[in-house]
């Protein structure tokens, strides 16, 4: 299950892209989730998307990789494996961090999407 920020227009729009890519995982908004039961905090879900299966949790780019690997389309599953691979981790983790930091400026983004700035 992919946990996302329902208040973020960019995040909601991204779910549309994921659906068109044939992903079959469940999507659940952080705002409608029992985060404690999932082993997550409010801050966790403000900082990144999460993918949860049983006791396993993936954060950020690894969460997106896991979601892509549920696709009915083989090329999308392969993309998920590439995004989640250890070899590309430095690139994909930085890419995810950049997107998360700028999601309010990306298509579908609104001021509500902006992450709080750390002091």
Coordinates of C-alpha atoms in Angstrom, one line a residue:
X1 CA 0.0 0.0 0.0
X2 CA 1.4 3.4 -1.0
X3 CA 0.8 6.1 1.6
X4 CA 0.6 9.6 0.2
X5 CA -0.2 13.2 1.2
X6 CA -3.8 13.8 0.2
X7 CA -3.4 17.6 0.8
X8 CA -0.8 17.8 -2.0
X9 CA -2.1 18.3 -5.5
X10 CA 1.1 17.1 -7.0
X11 CA 0.9 13.9 -5.0
X12 CA -2.7 13.3 -6.1
X13 CA -1.7 13.9 -9.7
X14 CA 1.2 11.5 -9.4
X15 CA -1.2 8.8 -8.3
X16 CA -3.0 9.3 -11.6
X17 CA 0.3 8.7 -13.4
X18 CA 0.9 5.6 -11.4
X19 CA -2.5 4.3 -12.2
X20 CA -2.0 4.9 -15.9
X21 CA 1.3 3.0 -15.6
X22 CA -0.8 -0.1 -14.5
X23 CA 0.2 -0.2 -10.9
X24 CA -2.1 -2.5 -8.9
X25 CA -1.1 -1.6 -5.3
X26 CA -3.6 0.1 -3.0
X27 CA -3.2 3.8 -2.4
X28 CA -4.2 5.4 0.9
X29 CA -3.9 9.0 2.1
X30 CA -1.8 9.6 5.1
X31 CA -4.7 11.7 6.5
X32 CA -7.0 8.7 6.5
X33 CA -4.5 6.2 7.8
X34 CA -3.9 4.9 11.2
X35 CA -0.3 5.9 11.1
X36 CA 0.6 4.4 14.5
X37 CA -0.7 1.0 13.3
X38 CA 1.5 1.3 10.3
X39 CA 4.5 2.2 12.4
X40 CA 4.7 5.7 10.9
X41 CA 4.5 9.2 12.4
X42 CA 2.9 12.4 11.2
X43 CA 6.4 13.7 10.4
X44 CA 7.3 10.5 8.4
X45 CA 4.4 11.0 6.0
X46 CA 5.0 14.7 5.7
X47 CA 8.6 14.1 4.6
X48 CA 8.0 11.3 2.0
X49 CA 5.7 8.8 0.5
X50 CA 5.7 5.3 2.1
X51 CA 5.0 1.8 0.8
X52 CA 3.9 -0.6 3.4
X53 CA 3.5 -4.4 3.2
X54 CA 3.0 -6.2 6.5
X55 CA 5.9 -5.2 8.7
X56 CA 8.1 -4.0 5.8
X57 CA 8.3 -0.3 5.0
X58 CA 10.0 1.6 2.1
X59 CA 10.4 5.4 2.1
X60 CA 10.7 8.0 -0.7
X61 CA 12.2 6.7 -4.0
X62 CA 12.2 3.1 -2.6
X63 CA 8.4 3.5 -2.0
X64 CA 7.8 4.6 -5.5
X65 CA 10.0 1.8 -6.8
X66 CA 7.9 -0.8 -4.9
X67 CA 4.7 0.7 -6.2
X68 CA 6.0 0.6 -9.8
X69 CA 6.9 -3.1 -9.4
X70 CA 3.2 -3.9 -8.9
X71 CA 2.4 -2.8 -12.4
X72 CA 0.7 -5.1 -14.9
X73 CA 3.2 -3.8 -17.5
X74 CA 6.6 -5.5 -17.6
X75 CA 8.5 -2.3 -18.7
X76 CA 7.1 -0.4 -15.7
X77 CA 8.0 -3.3 -13.3
X78 CA 11.5 -3.1 -14.8
X79 CA 11.6 0.6 -14.2
X80 CA 10.6 0.0 -10.6
X81 CA 13.5 -2.4 -10.2
X82 CA 15.9 0.1 -11.7
X83 CA 14.7 3.0 -9.5
X84 CA 15.1 0.8 -6.4
X85 CA 18.4 -0.7 -7.4
X86 CA 21.4 -0.1 -5.1
X87 CA 23.6 1.0 -8.0
X88 CA 21.3 4.0 -8.8
X89 CA 20.4 4.8 -5.1
X90 CA 22.5 8.0 -5.0
X91 CA 20.8 9.3 -8.1
X92 CA 17.3 8.2 -7.4
X93 CA 17.3 9.2 -3.7
X94 CA 18.5 12.7 -4.7
X95 CA 16.0 12.9 -7.5
X96 CA 13.2 12.0 -5.1
X97 CA 14.4 14.5 -2.5
X98 CA 14.5 17.3 -5.1
X99 CA 11.0 16.5 -6.3
X100 CA 9.7 16.4 -2.7
X101 CA 11.3 19.7 -2.0
X102 CA 9.9 21.3 -5.1
X103 CA 6.5 19.5 -5.4
X104 CA 4.6 22.8 -4.8
X105 CA 6.2 24.2 -8.0
X106 CA 5.6 21.1 -10.2
X107 CA 2.5 20.3 -12.3
X108 CA -0.5 20.0 -10.0
X109 CA 1.4 21.5 -7.1
X110 CA -0.1 24.2 -4.9
X111 CA 1.2 26.2 -1.9
X112 CA -0.3 23.4 0.3
X113 CA 2.2 21.0 -1.2
X114 CA 5.2 22.9 0.1
X115 CA 7.2 21.0 2.8
X116 CA 7.9 22.9 6.0
X117 CA 11.4 24.4 5.9
X118 CA 13.8 23.0 8.6
X119 CA 15.4 25.6 10.9

